[in-house]
Amino acid sequence: MPPFGASNARFLVVGLAPGMHGANRTGRPFTGDHAGILLYQMLHKYGFATHDHSEAADDDLELVDCRITNAVKCLPPDNKPVGDEINTCNNFLANELRTLPRDSVVLALGGIAHRAIVKALGMRQTEYRFSHAAVHDAEYFQLLDSYHCSRYNTNTRRLTEPMFDAIFAQARELLDNCKRE
Ligand code: URA
């Protein structure tokens, strides 16, 4: 599944993998998946999307200076990506990260996405540990971590709406602060 959004966007959201009956069916990341409900609400609230809901790949929703991709592009068995899939797809992710404009912000949704990004950059996992709301300096972008907005995480309140809202406020601030003249 191709990423959604312009390739020169400064805000890149990296999810885990397309949901079996959602994004995998609709062809757009986080579309038709429970996890997409809160994600698109927040993207809209913080000015990264023209609507607060993503219906289908051919609706008129547009992302604004934002792009969404997944660490794993292939549909994982039982929705749990295994090492092989993460490795195969890591090349796609590395390309995606290499072509980011300067002063971008990358939001990793969950530990697997975070580790896939660190691996794609050839950085050491021990020096860049996943931690909710942490900001890591990569060479030419900042990596912001969040718990994944999955149904499981929101149901168990590992990730609440105010927590996710705060992540987007943080992303917006990081982008505004490093904007070049
Ligand atoms: N849908 C996606 O596209 N990615 C996720 O990580 C979850 C649901």
PDB file of C-alpha atoms and ligand atoms in Angstrom:
ATOM      1  CA  MET A   1       0.000   0.000   0.000  1.00  0.00           C
ATOM      2  CA  PRO A   2       1.472   3.371  -0.960  1.00  0.00           C
ATOM      3  CA  PRO A   3       1.884   6.066   1.685  1.00  0.00           C
ATOM      4  CA  PHE A   4      -0.839   8.703   1.867  1.00  0.00           C
ATOM      5  CA  GLY A   5       0.099  12.375   1.466  1.00  0.00           C
ATOM      6  CA  ALA A   6       2.626  14.455  -0.421  1.00  0.00           C
ATOM      7  CA  SER A   7       6.204  13.200  -0.522  1.00  0.00           C
ATOM      8  CA  ASN A   8       7.564  16.625   0.493  1.00  0.00           C
ATOM      9  CA  ALA A   9       5.448  16.818   3.671  1.00  0.00           C
ATOM     10  CA  ARG A  10       7.353  17.726   6.850  1.00  0.00           C
ATOM     11  CA  PHE A  11       5.269  15.581   9.177  1.00  0.00           C
ATOM     12  CA  LEU A  12       5.543  11.833   8.626  1.00  0.00           C
ATOM     13  CA  VAL A  13       3.376   9.489  10.675  1.00  0.00           C
ATOM     14  CA  VAL A  14       4.651   5.915  10.775  1.00  0.00           C
ATOM     15  CA  GLY A  15       2.101   3.289  11.789  1.00  0.00           C
ATOM     16  CA  LEU A  16       2.587  -0.414  12.233  1.00  0.00           C
ATOM     17  CA  ALA A  17       0.827  -2.235   9.402  1.00  0.00           C
ATOM     18  CA  PRO A  18      -2.428  -2.043   7.441  1.00  0.00           C
ATOM     19  CA  GLY A  19      -5.287  -3.691   9.299  1.00  0.00           C
ATOM     20  CA  MET A  20      -6.607  -6.817   7.654  1.00  0.00           C
ATOM     21  CA  HIS A  21     -10.152  -5.609   7.073  1.00  0.00           C
ATOM     22  CA  GLY A  22      -9.425  -1.912   7.065  1.00  0.00           C
ATOM     23  CA  ALA A  23      -6.459  -0.246   5.392  1.00  0.00           C
ATOM     24  CA  ASN A  24      -5.636  -3.446   3.541  1.00  0.00           C
ATOM     25  CA  ARG A  25      -9.107  -3.378   1.984  1.00  0.00           C
ATOM     26  CA  THR A  26      -9.432   0.377   1.420  1.00  0.00           C
ATOM     27  CA  GLY A  27      -5.871   0.912   0.197  1.00  0.00           C
ATOM     28  CA  ARG A  28      -5.208   3.936   2.402  1.00  0.00           C
ATOM     29  CA  PRO A  29      -3.313   3.791   5.725  1.00  0.00           C
ATOM     30  CA  PHE A  30      -5.536   3.806   8.835  1.00  0.00           C
ATOM     31  CA  THR A  31      -8.702   3.894   6.733  1.00  0.00           C
ATOM     32  CA  GLY A  32     -11.402   1.449   7.781  1.00  0.00           C
ATOM     33  CA  ASP A  33      -9.286   0.577  10.838  1.00  0.00           C
ATOM     34  CA  HIS A  34     -10.375   1.409  14.366  1.00  0.00           C
ATOM     35  CA  ALA A  35      -6.980   3.007  15.005  1.00  0.00           C
ATOM     36  CA  GLY A  36      -7.699   5.532  12.257  1.00  0.00           C
ATOM     37  CA  ILE A  37     -10.657   7.098  14.054  1.00  0.00           C
ATOM     38  CA  LEU A  38      -8.591   8.871  16.699  1.00  0.00           C
ATOM     39  CA  LEU A  39      -5.653   9.438  14.348  1.00  0.00           C
ATOM     40  CA  TYR A  40      -7.626  11.367  11.725  1.00  0.00           C
ATOM     41  CA  GLN A  41      -9.477  13.316  14.440  1.00  0.00           C
ATOM     42  CA  MET A  42      -6.151  14.526  15.787  1.00  0.00           C
ATOM     43  CA  LEU A  43      -4.688  15.208  12.355  1.00  0.00           C
ATOM     44  CA  HIS A  44      -7.690  17.390  11.611  1.00  0.00           C
ATOM     45  CA  LYS A  45      -7.634  19.140  14.984  1.00  0.00           C
ATOM     46  CA  TYR A  46      -3.989  20.128  14.494  1.00  0.00           C
ATOM     47  CA  GLY A  47      -4.382  21.227  10.884  1.00  0.00           C
ATOM     48  CA  PHE A  48      -2.782  18.227   9.189  1.00  0.00           C
ATOM     49  CA  ALA A  49      -5.966  16.978   7.489  1.00  0.00           C
ATOM     50  CA  THR A  50      -8.908  18.661   5.761  1.00  0.00           C
ATOM     51  CA  HIS A  51     -11.473  16.364   7.438  1.00  0.00           C
ATOM     52  CA  ASP A  52     -11.619  14.513  10.743  1.00  0.00           C
ATOM     53  CA  HIS A  53     -12.520  11.195   9.158  1.00  0.00           C
ATOM     54  CA  SER A  54     -11.005   9.086   6.408  1.00  0.00           C
ATOM     55  CA  GLU A  55     -13.727   7.197   4.608  1.00  0.00           C
ATOM     56  CA  ALA A  56     -12.151   5.656   1.514  1.00  0.00           C
ATOM     57  CA  ALA A  57      -9.126   6.073  -0.716  1.00  0.00           C
ATOM     58  CA  ASP A  58     -11.214   8.081  -3.196  1.00  0.00           C
ATOM     59  CA  ASP A  59     -12.883  10.514  -0.782  1.00  0.00           C
ATOM     60  CA  ASP A  60     -11.812  14.172  -0.897  1.00  0.00           C
ATOM     61  CA  LEU A  61      -9.740  14.092   2.288  1.00  0.00           C
ATOM     62  CA  GLU A  62      -6.346  15.723   1.903  1.00  0.00           C
ATOM     63  CA  LEU A  63      -3.403  15.787   4.223  1.00  0.00           C
ATOM     64  CA  VAL A  64      -1.688  19.113   4.833  1.00  0.00           C
ATOM     65  CA  ASP A  65       2.124  18.993   5.119  1.00  0.00           C
ATOM     66  CA  CYS A  66       1.619  15.448   6.371  1.00  0.00           C
ATOM     67  CA  ARG A  67       2.195  11.930   5.075  1.00  0.00           C
ATOM     68  CA  ILE A  68       1.227   8.572   6.564  1.00  0.00           C
ATOM     69  CA  THR A  69       2.987   5.283   6.031  1.00  0.00           C
ATOM     70  CA  ASN A  70       3.424   1.977   7.834  1.00  0.00           C
ATOM     71  CA  ALA A  71       6.555   0.201   9.097  1.00  0.00           C
ATOM     72  CA  VAL A  72       5.218  -2.994   7.572  1.00  0.00           C
ATOM     73  CA  LYS A  73       3.496  -2.786   4.221  1.00  0.00           C
ATOM     74  CA  CYS A  74       2.597  -6.405   3.771  1.00  0.00           C
ATOM     75  CA  LEU A  75      -0.332  -7.737   5.724  1.00  0.00           C
ATOM     76  CA  PRO A  76       1.065  -9.657   8.667  1.00  0.00           C
ATOM     77  CA  PRO A  77      -0.436 -13.015   9.655  1.00  0.00           C
ATOM     78  CA  ASP A  78      -2.654 -12.569  12.715  1.00  0.00           C
ATOM     79  CA  ASN A  79      -1.928  -8.858  12.480  1.00  0.00           C
ATOM     80  CA  LYS A  80       1.422  -9.461  14.174  1.00  0.00           C
ATOM     81  CA  PRO A  81       4.386  -8.591  11.970  1.00  0.00           C
ATOM     82  CA  VAL A  82       7.316 -10.957  12.259  1.00  0.00           C
ATOM     83  CA  GLY A  83      10.999 -10.081  11.875  1.00  0.00           C
ATOM     84  CA  ASP A  84      11.150 -10.978   8.192  1.00  0.00           C
ATOM     85  CA  GLU A  85       8.382  -8.623   7.224  1.00  0.00           C
ATOM     86  CA  ILE A  86       9.877  -5.785   9.206  1.00  0.00           C
ATOM     87  CA  ASN A  87      13.224  -6.373   7.464  1.00  0.00           C
ATOM     88  CA  THR A  88      11.809  -6.568   3.945  1.00  0.00           C
ATOM     89  CA  CYS A  89       9.802  -3.429   4.390  1.00  0.00           C
ATOM     90  CA  ASN A  90      12.669  -1.625   6.094  1.00  0.00           C
ATOM     91  CA  ASN A  91      14.109  -0.643   2.720  1.00  0.00           C
ATOM     92  CA  PHE A  92      10.900   1.145   1.796  1.00  0.00           C
ATOM     93  CA  LEU A  93      10.982   2.966   5.092  1.00  0.00           C
ATOM     94  CA  ALA A  94      14.659   3.894   4.691  1.00  0.00           C
ATOM     95  CA  ASN A  95      13.841   5.475   1.306  1.00  0.00           C
ATOM     96  CA  GLU A  96      10.921   7.315   2.773  1.00  0.00           C
ATOM     97  CA  LEU A  97      13.088   8.755   5.554  1.00  0.00           C
ATOM     98  CA  ARG A  98      15.928   9.626   3.201  1.00  0.00           C
ATOM     99  CA  THR A  99      13.705  11.839   1.083  1.00  0.00           C
ATOM    100  CA  LEU A 100      12.192  13.809   3.963  1.00  0.00           C
ATOM    101  CA  PRO A 101      12.633  17.561   3.749  1.00  0.00           C
ATOM    102  CA  ARG A 102      14.960  19.136   6.298  1.00  0.00           C
ATOM    103  CA  ASP A 103      13.493  19.894   9.728  1.00  0.00           C
ATOM    104  CA  SER A 104      10.808  17.278   9.498  1.00  0.00           C
ATOM    105  CA  VAL A 105       9.111  15.535  12.386  1.00  0.00           C
ATOM    106  CA  VAL A 106       8.517  11.794  12.283  1.00  0.00           C
ATOM    107  CA  LEU A 107       5.883  10.376  14.613  1.00  0.00           C
ATOM    108  CA  ALA A 108       6.426   6.718  15.469  1.00  0.00           C
ATOM    109  CA  LEU A 109       3.220   5.006  16.503  1.00  0.00           C
ATOM    110  CA  GLY A 110       4.356   2.268  18.859  1.00  0.00           C
ATOM    111  CA  GLY A 111       7.608   0.526  19.675  1.00  0.00           C
ATOM    112  CA  ILE A 112       7.730  -1.567  16.498  1.00  0.00           C
ATOM    113  CA  ALA A 113       7.478   1.501  14.263  1.00  0.00           C
ATOM    114  CA  HIS A 114      10.073   3.254  16.417  1.00  0.00           C
ATOM    115  CA  ARG A 115      12.533   0.363  16.136  1.00  0.00           C
ATOM    116  CA  ALA A 116      11.917   0.056  12.394  1.00  0.00           C
ATOM    117  CA  ILE A 117      12.815   3.740  11.996  1.00  0.00           C
ATOM    118  CA  VAL A 118      15.955   3.431  14.129  1.00  0.00           C
ATOM    119  CA  LYS A 119      16.998   0.386  12.103  1.00  0.00           C
ATOM    120  CA  ALA A 120      16.284   2.103   8.778  1.00  0.00           C
ATOM    121  CA  LEU A 121      18.570   4.948   9.823  1.00  0.00           C
ATOM    122  CA  GLY A 122      21.319   2.574  10.884  1.00  0.00           C
ATOM    123  CA  MET A 123      21.231   3.983  14.420  1.00  0.00           C
ATOM    124  CA  ARG A 124      21.759   1.964  17.584  1.00  0.00           C
ATOM    125  CA  GLN A 125      18.620   0.654  19.272  1.00  0.00           C
ATOM    126  CA  THR A 126      20.335   0.941  22.675  1.00  0.00           C
ATOM    127  CA  GLU A 127      20.879   4.669  22.153  1.00  0.00           C
ATOM    128  CA  TYR A 128      17.372   5.345  20.912  1.00  0.00           C
ATOM    129  CA  ARG A 129      14.864   3.651  23.173  1.00  0.00           C
ATOM    130  CA  PHE A 130      11.132   3.913  22.605  1.00  0.00           C
ATOM    131  CA  SER A 131       9.373   5.966  25.252  1.00  0.00           C
ATOM    132  CA  HIS A 132       5.957   7.616  24.991  1.00  0.00           C
ATOM    133  CA  ALA A 133       6.301  11.372  24.272  1.00  0.00           C
ATOM    134  CA  ALA A 134      10.101  11.176  23.925  1.00  0.00           C
ATOM    135  CA  VAL A 135      11.767  13.267  21.214  1.00  0.00           C
ATOM    136  CA  HIS A 136      14.965  11.918  19.654  1.00  0.00           C
ATOM    137  CA  ASP A 137      17.304  13.899  17.441  1.00  0.00           C
ATOM    138  CA  ALA A 138      17.977  12.101  14.192  1.00  0.00           C
ATOM    139  CA  GLU A 139      20.303  13.625  11.622  1.00  0.00           C
ATOM    140  CA  TYR A 140      17.869  15.952   9.915  1.00  0.00           C
ATOM    141  CA  PHE A 141      14.568  15.299  11.620  1.00  0.00           C
ATOM    142  CA  GLN A 142      13.141  14.821  15.072  1.00  0.00           C
ATOM    143  CA  LEU A 143      11.624  11.510  16.010  1.00  0.00           C
ATOM    144  CA  LEU A 144       8.648  11.705  18.339  1.00  0.00           C
ATOM    145  CA  ASP A 145       7.342   8.540  20.003  1.00  0.00           C
ATOM    146  CA  SER A 146       3.780   7.696  20.935  1.00  0.00           C
ATOM    147  CA  TYR A 147       1.976   4.591  22.012  1.00  0.00           C
ATOM    148  CA  HIS A 148       0.051   3.234  19.044  1.00  0.00           C
ATOM    149  CA  CYS A 149      -3.572   4.400  18.825  1.00  0.00           C
ATOM    150  CA  SER A 150      -4.810   0.805  18.496  1.00  0.00           C
ATOM    151  CA  ARG A 151      -8.146  -0.350  19.835  1.00  0.00           C
ATOM    152  CA  TYR A 152      -6.298  -2.415  22.434  1.00  0.00           C
ATOM    153  CA  ASN A 153      -4.261   0.534  23.693  1.00  0.00           C
ATOM    154  CA  THR A 154      -7.210   2.908  23.820  1.00  0.00           C
ATOM    155  CA  ASN A 155      -9.518   0.330  25.453  1.00  0.00           C
ATOM    156  CA  THR A 156      -6.960  -0.428  28.151  1.00  0.00           C
ATOM    157  CA  ARG A 157      -6.272   3.321  28.464  1.00  0.00           C
ATOM    158  CA  ARG A 158      -2.567   2.858  27.899  1.00  0.00           C
ATOM    159  CA  LEU A 159      -3.227   5.651  25.415  1.00  0.00           C
ATOM    160  CA  THR A 160      -6.034   8.070  26.260  1.00  0.00           C
ATOM    161  CA  GLU A 161      -7.401  10.795  24.007  1.00  0.00           C
ATOM    162  CA  PRO A 162      -5.764  13.594  26.059  1.00  0.00           C
ATOM    163  CA  MET A 163      -2.435  11.744  25.867  1.00  0.00           C
ATOM    164  CA  PHE A 164      -2.689  11.460  22.082  1.00  0.00           C
ATOM    165  CA  ASP A 165      -3.843  15.056  21.803  1.00  0.00           C
ATOM    166  CA  ALA A 166      -0.731  16.142  23.724  1.00  0.00           C
ATOM    167  CA  ILE A 167       1.457  14.228  21.264  1.00  0.00           C
ATOM    168  CA  PHE A 168      -0.037  16.167  18.360  1.00  0.00           C
ATOM    169  CA  ALA A 169       0.375  19.459  20.193  1.00  0.00           C
ATOM    170  CA  GLN A 170       4.013  18.496  20.686  1.00  0.00           C
ATOM    171  CA  ALA A 171       4.430  17.587  16.999  1.00  0.00           C
ATOM    172  CA  ARG A 172       2.893  20.880  15.911  1.00  0.00           C
ATOM    173  CA  GLU A 173       5.185  22.811  18.234  1.00  0.00           C
ATOM    174  CA  LEU A 174       8.294  20.959  17.039  1.00  0.00           C
ATOM    175  CA  LEU A 175       7.374  21.695  13.416  1.00  0.00           C
ATOM    176  CA  ASP A 176       6.631  25.347  14.113  1.00  0.00           C
ATOM    177  CA  ASN A 177       9.825  25.839  16.094  1.00  0.00           C
ATOM    178  CA  CYS A 178      12.153  24.452  13.495  1.00  0.00           C
ATOM    179  CA  LYS A 179      10.507  26.118  10.530  1.00  0.00           C
ATOM    180  CA  ARG A 180      13.148  27.875   8.432  1.00  0.00           C
ATOM    181  CA  GLU A 181      12.800  31.391   7.218  1.00  0.00           C
TER     182      GLU A 181
HETATM  183  N1  URA B   1      -3.934   0.754  10.027  1.00  0.00           N
HETATM  184  C1  URA B   1      -2.761   1.147   9.509  1.00  0.00           C
HETATM  185  O1  URA B   1      -2.685   1.509   8.341  1.00  0.00           O
HETATM  186  N2  URA B   1      -1.691   1.131  10.320  1.00  0.00           N
HETATM  187  C2  URA B   1      -1.734   0.746  11.601  1.00  0.00           C
HETATM  188  O2  URA B   1      -0.704   0.775  12.276  1.00  0.00           O
HETATM  189  C3  URA B   1      -2.981   0.352  12.112  1.00  0.00           C
HETATM  190  C4  URA B   1      -4.055   0.358  11.316  1.00  0.00           C
END
